mmCIF file with all atom_site columns, C-alpha atoms in Angstrom:
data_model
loop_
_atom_site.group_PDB
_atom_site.id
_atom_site.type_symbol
_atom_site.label_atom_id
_atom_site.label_alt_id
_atom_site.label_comp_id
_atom_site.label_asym_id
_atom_site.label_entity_id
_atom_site.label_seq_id
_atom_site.pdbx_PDB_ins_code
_atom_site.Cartn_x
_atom_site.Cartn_y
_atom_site.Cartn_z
_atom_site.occupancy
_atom_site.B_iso_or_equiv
_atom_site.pdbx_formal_charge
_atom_site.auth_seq_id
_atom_site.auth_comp_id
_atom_site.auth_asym_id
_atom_site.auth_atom_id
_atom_site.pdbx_PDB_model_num
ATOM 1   C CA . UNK A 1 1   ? 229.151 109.087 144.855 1.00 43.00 ? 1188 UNK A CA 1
ATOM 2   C CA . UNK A 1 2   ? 229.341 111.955 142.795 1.00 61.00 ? 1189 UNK A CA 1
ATOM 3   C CA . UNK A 1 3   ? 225.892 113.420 144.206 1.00 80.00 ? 1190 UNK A CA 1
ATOM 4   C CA . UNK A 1 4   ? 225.753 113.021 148.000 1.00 84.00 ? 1191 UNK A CA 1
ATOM 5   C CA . UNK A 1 5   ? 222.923 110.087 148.634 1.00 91.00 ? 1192 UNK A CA 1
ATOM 6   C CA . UNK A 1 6   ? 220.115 112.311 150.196 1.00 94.00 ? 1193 UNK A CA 1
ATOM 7   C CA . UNK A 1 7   ? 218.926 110.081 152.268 1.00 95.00 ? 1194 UNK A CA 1
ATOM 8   C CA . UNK A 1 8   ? 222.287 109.635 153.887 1.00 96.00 ? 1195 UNK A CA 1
ATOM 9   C CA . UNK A 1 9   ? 222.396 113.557 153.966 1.00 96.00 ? 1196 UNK A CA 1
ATOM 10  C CA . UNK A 1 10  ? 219.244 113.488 156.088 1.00 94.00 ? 1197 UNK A CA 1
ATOM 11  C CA . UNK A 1 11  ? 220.872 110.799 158.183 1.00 94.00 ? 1198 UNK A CA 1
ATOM 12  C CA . UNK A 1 12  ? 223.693 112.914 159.358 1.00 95.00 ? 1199 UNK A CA 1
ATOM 13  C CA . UNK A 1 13  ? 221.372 116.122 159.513 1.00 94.00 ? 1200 UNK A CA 1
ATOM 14  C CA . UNK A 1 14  ? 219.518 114.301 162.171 1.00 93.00 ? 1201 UNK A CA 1
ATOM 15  C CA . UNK A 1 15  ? 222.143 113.170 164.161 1.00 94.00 ? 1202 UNK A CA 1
ATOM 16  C CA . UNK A 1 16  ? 223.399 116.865 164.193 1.00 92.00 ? 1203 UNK A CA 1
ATOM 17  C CA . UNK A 1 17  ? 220.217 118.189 165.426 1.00 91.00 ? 1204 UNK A CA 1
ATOM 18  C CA . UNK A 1 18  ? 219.135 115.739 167.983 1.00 83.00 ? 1205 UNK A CA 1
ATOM 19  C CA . UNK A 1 19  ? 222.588 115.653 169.178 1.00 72.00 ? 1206 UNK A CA 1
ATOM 20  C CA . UNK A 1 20  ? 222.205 111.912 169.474 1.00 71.00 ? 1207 UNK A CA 1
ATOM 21  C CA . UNK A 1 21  ? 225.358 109.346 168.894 1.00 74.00 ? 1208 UNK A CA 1
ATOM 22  C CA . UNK A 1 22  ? 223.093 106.067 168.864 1.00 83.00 ? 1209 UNK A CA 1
ATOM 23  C CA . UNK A 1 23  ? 222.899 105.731 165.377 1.00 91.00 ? 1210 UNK A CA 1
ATOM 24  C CA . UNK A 1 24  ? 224.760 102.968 163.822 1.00 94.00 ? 1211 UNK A CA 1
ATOM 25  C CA . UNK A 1 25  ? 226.387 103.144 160.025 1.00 96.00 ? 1212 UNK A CA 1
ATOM 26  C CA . UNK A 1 26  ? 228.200 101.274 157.852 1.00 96.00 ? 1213 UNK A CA 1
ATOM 27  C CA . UNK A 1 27  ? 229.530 102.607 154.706 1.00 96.00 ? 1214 UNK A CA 1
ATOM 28  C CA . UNK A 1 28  ? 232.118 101.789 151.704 1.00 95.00 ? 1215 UNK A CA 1
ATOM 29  C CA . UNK A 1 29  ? 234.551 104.491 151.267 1.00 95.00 ? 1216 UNK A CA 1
ATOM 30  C CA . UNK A 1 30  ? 236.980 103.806 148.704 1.00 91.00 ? 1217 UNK A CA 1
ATOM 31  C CA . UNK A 1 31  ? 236.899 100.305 149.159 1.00 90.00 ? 1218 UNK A CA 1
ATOM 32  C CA . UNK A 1 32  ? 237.311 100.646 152.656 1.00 92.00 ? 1219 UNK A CA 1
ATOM 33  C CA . UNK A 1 33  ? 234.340 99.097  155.351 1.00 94.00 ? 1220 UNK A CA 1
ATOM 34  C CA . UNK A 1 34  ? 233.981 101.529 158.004 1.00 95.00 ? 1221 UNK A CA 1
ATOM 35  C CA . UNK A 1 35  ? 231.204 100.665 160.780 1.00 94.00 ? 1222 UNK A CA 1
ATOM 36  C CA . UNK A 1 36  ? 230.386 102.410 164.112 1.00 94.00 ? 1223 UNK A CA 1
ATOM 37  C CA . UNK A 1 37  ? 228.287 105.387 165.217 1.00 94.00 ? 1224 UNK A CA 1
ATOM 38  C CA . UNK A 1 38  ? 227.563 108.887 164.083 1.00 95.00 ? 1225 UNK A CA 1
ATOM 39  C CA . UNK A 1 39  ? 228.285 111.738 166.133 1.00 94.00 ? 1226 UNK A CA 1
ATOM 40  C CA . UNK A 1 40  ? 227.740 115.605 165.918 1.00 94.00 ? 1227 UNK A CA 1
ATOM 41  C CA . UNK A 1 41  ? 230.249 117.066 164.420 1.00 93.00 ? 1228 UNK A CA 1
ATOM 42  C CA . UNK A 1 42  ? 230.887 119.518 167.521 1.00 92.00 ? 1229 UNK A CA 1
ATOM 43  C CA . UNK A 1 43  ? 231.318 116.213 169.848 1.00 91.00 ? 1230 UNK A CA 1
ATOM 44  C CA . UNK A 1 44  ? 233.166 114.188 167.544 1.00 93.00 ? 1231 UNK A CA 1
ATOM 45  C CA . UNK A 1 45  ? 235.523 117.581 167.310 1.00 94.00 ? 1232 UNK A CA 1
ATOM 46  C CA . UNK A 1 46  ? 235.661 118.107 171.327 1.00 93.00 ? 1233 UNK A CA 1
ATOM 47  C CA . UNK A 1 47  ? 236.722 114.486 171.691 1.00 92.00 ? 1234 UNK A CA 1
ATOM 48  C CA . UNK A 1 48  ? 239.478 114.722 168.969 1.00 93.00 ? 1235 UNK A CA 1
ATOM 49  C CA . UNK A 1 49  ? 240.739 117.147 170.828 1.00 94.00 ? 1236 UNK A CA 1
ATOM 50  C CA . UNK A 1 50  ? 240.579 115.867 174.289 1.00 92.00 ? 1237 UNK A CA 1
ATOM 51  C CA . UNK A 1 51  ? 242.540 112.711 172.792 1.00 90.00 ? 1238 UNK A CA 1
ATOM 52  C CA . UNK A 1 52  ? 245.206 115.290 171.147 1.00 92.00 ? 1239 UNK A CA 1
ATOM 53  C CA . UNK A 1 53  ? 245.279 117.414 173.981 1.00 91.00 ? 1240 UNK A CA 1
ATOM 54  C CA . UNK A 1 54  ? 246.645 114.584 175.970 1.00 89.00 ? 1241 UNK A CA 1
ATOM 55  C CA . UNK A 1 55  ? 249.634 113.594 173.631 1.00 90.00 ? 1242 UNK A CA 1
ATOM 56  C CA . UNK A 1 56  ? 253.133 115.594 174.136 1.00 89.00 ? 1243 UNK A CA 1
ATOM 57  C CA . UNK A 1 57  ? 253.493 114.856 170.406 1.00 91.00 ? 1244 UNK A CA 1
ATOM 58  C CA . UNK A 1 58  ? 249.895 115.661 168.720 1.00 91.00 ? 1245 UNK A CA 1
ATOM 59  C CA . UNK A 1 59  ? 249.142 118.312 171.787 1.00 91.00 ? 1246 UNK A CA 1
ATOM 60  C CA . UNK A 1 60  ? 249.322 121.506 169.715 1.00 89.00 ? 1247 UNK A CA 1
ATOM 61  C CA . UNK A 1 61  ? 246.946 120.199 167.484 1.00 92.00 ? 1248 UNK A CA 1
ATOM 62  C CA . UNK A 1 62  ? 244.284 119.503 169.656 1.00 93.00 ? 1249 UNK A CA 1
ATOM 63  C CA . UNK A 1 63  ? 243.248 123.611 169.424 1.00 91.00 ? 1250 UNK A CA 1
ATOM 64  C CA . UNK A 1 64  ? 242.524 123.207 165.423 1.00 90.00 ? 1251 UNK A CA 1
ATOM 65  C CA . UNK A 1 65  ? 239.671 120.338 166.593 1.00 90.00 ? 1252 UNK A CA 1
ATOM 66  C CA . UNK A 1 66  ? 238.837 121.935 169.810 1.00 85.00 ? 1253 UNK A CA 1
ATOM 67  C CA . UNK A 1 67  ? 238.084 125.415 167.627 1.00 80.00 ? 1254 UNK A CA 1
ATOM 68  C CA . UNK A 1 68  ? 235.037 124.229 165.405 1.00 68.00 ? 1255 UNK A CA 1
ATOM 69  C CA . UNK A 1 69  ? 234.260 124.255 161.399 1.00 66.00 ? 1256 UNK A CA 1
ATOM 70  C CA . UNK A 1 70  ? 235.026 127.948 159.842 1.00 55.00 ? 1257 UNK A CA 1
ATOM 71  C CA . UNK A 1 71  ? 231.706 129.612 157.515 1.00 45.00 ? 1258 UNK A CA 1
ATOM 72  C CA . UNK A 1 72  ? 229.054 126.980 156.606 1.00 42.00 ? 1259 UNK A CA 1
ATOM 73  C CA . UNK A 1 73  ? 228.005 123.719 157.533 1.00 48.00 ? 1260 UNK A CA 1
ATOM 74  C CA . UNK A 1 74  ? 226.200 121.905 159.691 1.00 51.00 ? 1261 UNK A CA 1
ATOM 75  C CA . UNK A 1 75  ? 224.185 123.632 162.399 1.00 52.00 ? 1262 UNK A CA 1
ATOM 76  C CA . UNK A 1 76  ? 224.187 126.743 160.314 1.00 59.00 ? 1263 UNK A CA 1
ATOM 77  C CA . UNK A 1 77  ? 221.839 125.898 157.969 1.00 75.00 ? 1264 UNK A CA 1
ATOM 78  C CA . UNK A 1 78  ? 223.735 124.282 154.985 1.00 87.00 ? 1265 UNK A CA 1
ATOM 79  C CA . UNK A 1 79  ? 223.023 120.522 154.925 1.00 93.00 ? 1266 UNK A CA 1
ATOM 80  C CA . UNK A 1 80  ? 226.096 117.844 156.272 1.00 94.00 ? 1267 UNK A CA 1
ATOM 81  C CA . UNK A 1 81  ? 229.123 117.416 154.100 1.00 95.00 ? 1268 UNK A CA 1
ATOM 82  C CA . UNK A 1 82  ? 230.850 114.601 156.394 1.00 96.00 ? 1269 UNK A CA 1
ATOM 83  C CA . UNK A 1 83  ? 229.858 111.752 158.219 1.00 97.00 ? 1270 UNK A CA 1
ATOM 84  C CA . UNK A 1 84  ? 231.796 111.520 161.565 1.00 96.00 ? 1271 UNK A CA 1
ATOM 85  C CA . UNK A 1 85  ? 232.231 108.135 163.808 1.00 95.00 ? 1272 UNK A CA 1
ATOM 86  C CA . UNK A 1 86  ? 233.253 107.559 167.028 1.00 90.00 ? 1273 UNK A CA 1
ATOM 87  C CA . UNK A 1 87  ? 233.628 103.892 168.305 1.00 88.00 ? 1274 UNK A CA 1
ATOM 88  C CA . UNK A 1 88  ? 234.463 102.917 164.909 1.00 93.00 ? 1275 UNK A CA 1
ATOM 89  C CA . UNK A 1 89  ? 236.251 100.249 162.575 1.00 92.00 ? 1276 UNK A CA 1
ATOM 90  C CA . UNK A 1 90  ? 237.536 99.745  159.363 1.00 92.00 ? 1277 UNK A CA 1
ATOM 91  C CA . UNK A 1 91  ? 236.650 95.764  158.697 1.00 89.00 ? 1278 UNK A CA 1
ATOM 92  C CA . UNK A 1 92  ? 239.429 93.850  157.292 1.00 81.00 ? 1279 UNK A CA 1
ATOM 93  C CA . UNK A 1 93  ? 239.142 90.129  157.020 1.00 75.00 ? 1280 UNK A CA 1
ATOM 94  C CA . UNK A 1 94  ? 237.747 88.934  160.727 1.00 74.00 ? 1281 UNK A CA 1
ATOM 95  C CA . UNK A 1 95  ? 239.287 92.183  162.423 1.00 77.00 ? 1282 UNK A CA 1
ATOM 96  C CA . UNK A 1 96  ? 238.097 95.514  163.166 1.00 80.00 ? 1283 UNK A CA 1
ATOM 97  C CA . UNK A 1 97  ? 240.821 97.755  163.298 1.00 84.00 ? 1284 UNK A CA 1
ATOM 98  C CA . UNK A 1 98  ? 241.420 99.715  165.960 1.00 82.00 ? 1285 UNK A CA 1
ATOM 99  C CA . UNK A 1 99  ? 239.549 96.872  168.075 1.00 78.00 ? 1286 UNK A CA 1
ATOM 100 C CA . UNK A 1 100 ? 238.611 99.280  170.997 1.00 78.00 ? 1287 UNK A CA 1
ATOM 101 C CA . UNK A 1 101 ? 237.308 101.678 167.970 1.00 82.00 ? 1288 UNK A CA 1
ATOM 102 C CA . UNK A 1 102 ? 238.510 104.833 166.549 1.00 90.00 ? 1289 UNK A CA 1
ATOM 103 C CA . UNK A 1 103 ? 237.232 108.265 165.239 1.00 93.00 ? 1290 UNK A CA 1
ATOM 104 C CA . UNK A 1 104 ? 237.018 108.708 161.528 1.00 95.00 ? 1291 UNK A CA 1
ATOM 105 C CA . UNK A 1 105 ? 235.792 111.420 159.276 1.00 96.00 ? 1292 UNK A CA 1
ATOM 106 C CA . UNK A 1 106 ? 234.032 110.710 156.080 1.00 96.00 ? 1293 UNK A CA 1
ATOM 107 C CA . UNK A 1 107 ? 233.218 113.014 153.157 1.00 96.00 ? 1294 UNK A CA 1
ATOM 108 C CA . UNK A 1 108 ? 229.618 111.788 152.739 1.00 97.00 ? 1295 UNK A CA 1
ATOM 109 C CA . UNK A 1 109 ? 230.076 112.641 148.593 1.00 96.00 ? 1296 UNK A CA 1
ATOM 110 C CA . UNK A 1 110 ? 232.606 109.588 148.420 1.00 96.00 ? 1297 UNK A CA 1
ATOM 111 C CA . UNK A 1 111 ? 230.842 106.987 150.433 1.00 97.00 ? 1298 UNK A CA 1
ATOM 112 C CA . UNK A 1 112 ? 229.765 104.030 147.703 1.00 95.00 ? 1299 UNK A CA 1
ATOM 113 C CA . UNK A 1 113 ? 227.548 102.186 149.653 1.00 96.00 ? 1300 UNK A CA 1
ATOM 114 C CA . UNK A 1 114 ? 225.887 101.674 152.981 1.00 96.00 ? 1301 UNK A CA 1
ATOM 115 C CA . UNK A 1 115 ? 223.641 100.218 155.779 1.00 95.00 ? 1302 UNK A CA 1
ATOM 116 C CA . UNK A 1 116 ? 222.261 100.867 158.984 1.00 93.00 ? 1303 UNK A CA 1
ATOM 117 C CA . UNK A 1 117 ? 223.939 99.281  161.547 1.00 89.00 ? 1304 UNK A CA 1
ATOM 118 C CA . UNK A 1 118 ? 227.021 98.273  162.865 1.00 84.00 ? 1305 UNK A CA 1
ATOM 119 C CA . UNK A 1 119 ? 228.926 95.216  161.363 1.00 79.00 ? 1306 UNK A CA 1
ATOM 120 C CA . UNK A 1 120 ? 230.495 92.599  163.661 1.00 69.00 ? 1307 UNK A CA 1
ATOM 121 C CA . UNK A 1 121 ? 232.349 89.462  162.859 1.00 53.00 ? 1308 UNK A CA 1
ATOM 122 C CA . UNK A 1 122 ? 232.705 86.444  165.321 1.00 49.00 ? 1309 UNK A CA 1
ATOM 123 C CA . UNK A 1 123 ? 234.810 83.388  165.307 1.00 42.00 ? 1310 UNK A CA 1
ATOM 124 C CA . UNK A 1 124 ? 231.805 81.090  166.042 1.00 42.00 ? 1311 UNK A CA 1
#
């Protein structure tokens, strides 16, 4: 979407205030079905960096999540530019992928389409 969906806008603007990570999304991004839950920002950011912190590789990195957004943004008054899931999937065919769920980050201006809830498939 060229314009941000407003109503998906207040969607993430809750979940930053309340601080909650209950509420379930599915969007289309680029073709792509992403479902899971919405974080805060500064959680989905301190567990990034937990998970980096961890890795001999990624390590280093983990201090560009662990130190927050620079200027504006959430939580300082200007409304949510990103959506950001933990325990997620991207769909493809009958899989979710990673199965045990990932963290993904998701410029709320290009998501296409969306629904409350988080999609599952099932062989039965």
């Amino acid at each position: 979407m060229s314009n941000p969906d407003e109503l998906l806008v207040a969607i993430s603007a809750a979940v930053e205030s309340e601080r909650s990570n209950q509420m379930s999304l599915t969007v289309v991004v680029g073709g792509a079905v992403i479902t899971g839950r919405l974080a805060p920002e500064a959680v989905w950011r301190e567990r990034v960096a937990e998970v980096l912190k961890d890795s001999d590789r990624l390590g280093p990195f983990s201090d560009v999540f662990a130190r927050g957004p620079r200027g504006g943004g959430a939580g300082r008054g200007e409304p949510p530019t990103h959506l950001h899931f933990h325990l997620a999937r991207i769909l493809q065919g009958s899989l979710g992928i990673p199965e045990t769920g990932g963290m993904y980050r998701v410029a709320i201006k290009d998501v296409s389409a969306w629904t409350v809830g988080d999609l599952s498939y099932s062989d039965q």
